[in-house]
């Protein structure tokens, strides 16, 4: 793939119109959203969905999210809107929440990876909304990275992955949230979170009462396991470096990392002064929102500085921290090390 990719400006009305025009014609445009950049195309055209999978190098059984801008656009996409979906939309749309419902025949199977459900989200980013309106169709948009790589939260990282592969990239600066939307299904009897994201499980429970969290969110999926969210079974968010999460206090972490040859620290801001190796910070300790905002850009930075062996701080799993942990544990291929246990093994062994 080596096509001319136009660079458009999210702040210019003329450019928003141009993006809409390209999308209406069946083209692909990378667009900013409040979570991460998306690789957008007409969700109702099966050939466009097929092209999205091809450009991303994504397995075609991993369904796409359909983006809308108003509640009127929802009924044609689904067979019914369950009460739980109404409550969630009322509380969190527009915003970083994706709701899975039964799909109507209008949504092609190509868009939903062959499933009879559809994932729908109403983004809050003004440029994303304006582009969907200009396109005049709902937009299928996976994260705008090549499959397996970290999602892009800054314009330059979208260009690295997609220049020459899409018709246009819309520059909207940095994404505010920094991790993808929370994916929740209301097709199950009890609503279930399939992917943690910008809306926390605590926030969802405050609106719905009981909410389950799918096992795949925290655990390593078994080989060939059936997972409810196909996206969770693929290797994800991985930079070239080998990352290991270190589950320890700051003091233990620093002592451990400083004793490793050729290490790079994926630490929190302000901790650099305790570390004698190259450091890439991702947000502040005790501040999950700042960690979410910085994580994917930090993973890109690790590649840019050529890091090979990376030791990461362990994020807290509460609030949006659960999404940070979920992404980081996949970037680390589920490697977690407890230095204290290592020492005990060392003493007894
Ligand atoms: O924040 C976001 O959600 C971003 C921006 C661009 O909106 N989009 C995004 O899309 O992260 P993507 O394709 O990278 O992730 C979609 C996730 C995948 O894990 C996929 O398996 C799941 O949603 N998903 C989509 N439709 C589904 C369905 N019908 N049933 C179960 N899981 C579904
Ligand atoms: Mg993705």
mmCIF file with all atom_site columns, N, CA and C in Angstrom, residues 71 184 204 244 259:
data_model
loop_
_atom_site.group_PDB
_atom_site.id
_atom_site.type_symbol
_atom_site.label_atom_id
_atom_site.label_alt_id
_atom_site.label_comp_id
_atom_site.label_asym_id
_atom_site.label_entity_id
_atom_site.label_seq_id
_atom_site.pdbx_PDB_ins_code
_atom_site.Cartn_x
_atom_site.Cartn_y
_atom_site.Cartn_z
_atom_site.occupancy
_atom_site.B_iso_or_equiv
_atom_site.pdbx_formal_charge
_atom_site.auth_seq_id
_atom_site.auth_comp_id
_atom_site.auth_asym_id
_atom_site.auth_atom_id
_atom_site.pdbx_PDB_model_num
ATOM 1  N N  . UNK A 1 71  ? -28.536 10.297 19.314 1.00 0.00 ? 71  UNK A N  1
ATOM 2  C CA . UNK A 1 71  ? -29.335 9.130  19.674 1.00 0.00 ? 71  UNK A CA 1
ATOM 3  C C  . UNK A 1 71  ? -30.236 8.673  18.528 1.00 0.00 ? 71  UNK A C  1
ATOM 4  N N  . UNK A 1 184 ? -18.707 -2.462 27.091 1.00 0.00 ? 184 UNK A N  1
ATOM 5  C CA . UNK A 1 184 ? -19.632 -3.201 27.954 1.00 0.00 ? 184 UNK A CA 1
ATOM 6  C C  . UNK A 1 184 ? -20.723 -3.838 27.099 1.00 0.00 ? 184 UNK A C  1
ATOM 7  N N  . UNK A 1 204 ? -19.715 2.726  36.235 1.00 0.00 ? 204 UNK A N  1
ATOM 8  C CA . UNK A 1 204 ? -20.775 1.917  35.615 1.00 0.00 ? 204 UNK A CA 1
ATOM 9  C C  . UNK A 1 204 ? -21.691 1.334  36.683 1.00 0.00 ? 204 UNK A C  1
ATOM 10 N N  . UNK A 1 244 ? 8.705   -5.947 31.613 1.00 0.00 ? 244 UNK A N  1
ATOM 11 C CA . UNK A 1 244 ? 8.290   -6.717 32.783 1.00 0.00 ? 244 UNK A CA 1
ATOM 12 C C  . UNK A 1 244 ? 7.737   -5.735 33.806 1.00 0.00 ? 244 UNK A C  1
ATOM 13 N N  . UNK A 1 259 ? 19.992  -2.524 39.951 1.00 0.00 ? 259 UNK A N  1
ATOM 14 C CA . UNK A 1 259 ? 20.926  -3.663 39.965 1.00 0.00 ? 259 UNK A CA 1
ATOM 15 C C  . UNK A 1 259 ? 20.922  -4.420 38.627 1.00 0.00 ? 259 UNK A C  1
#
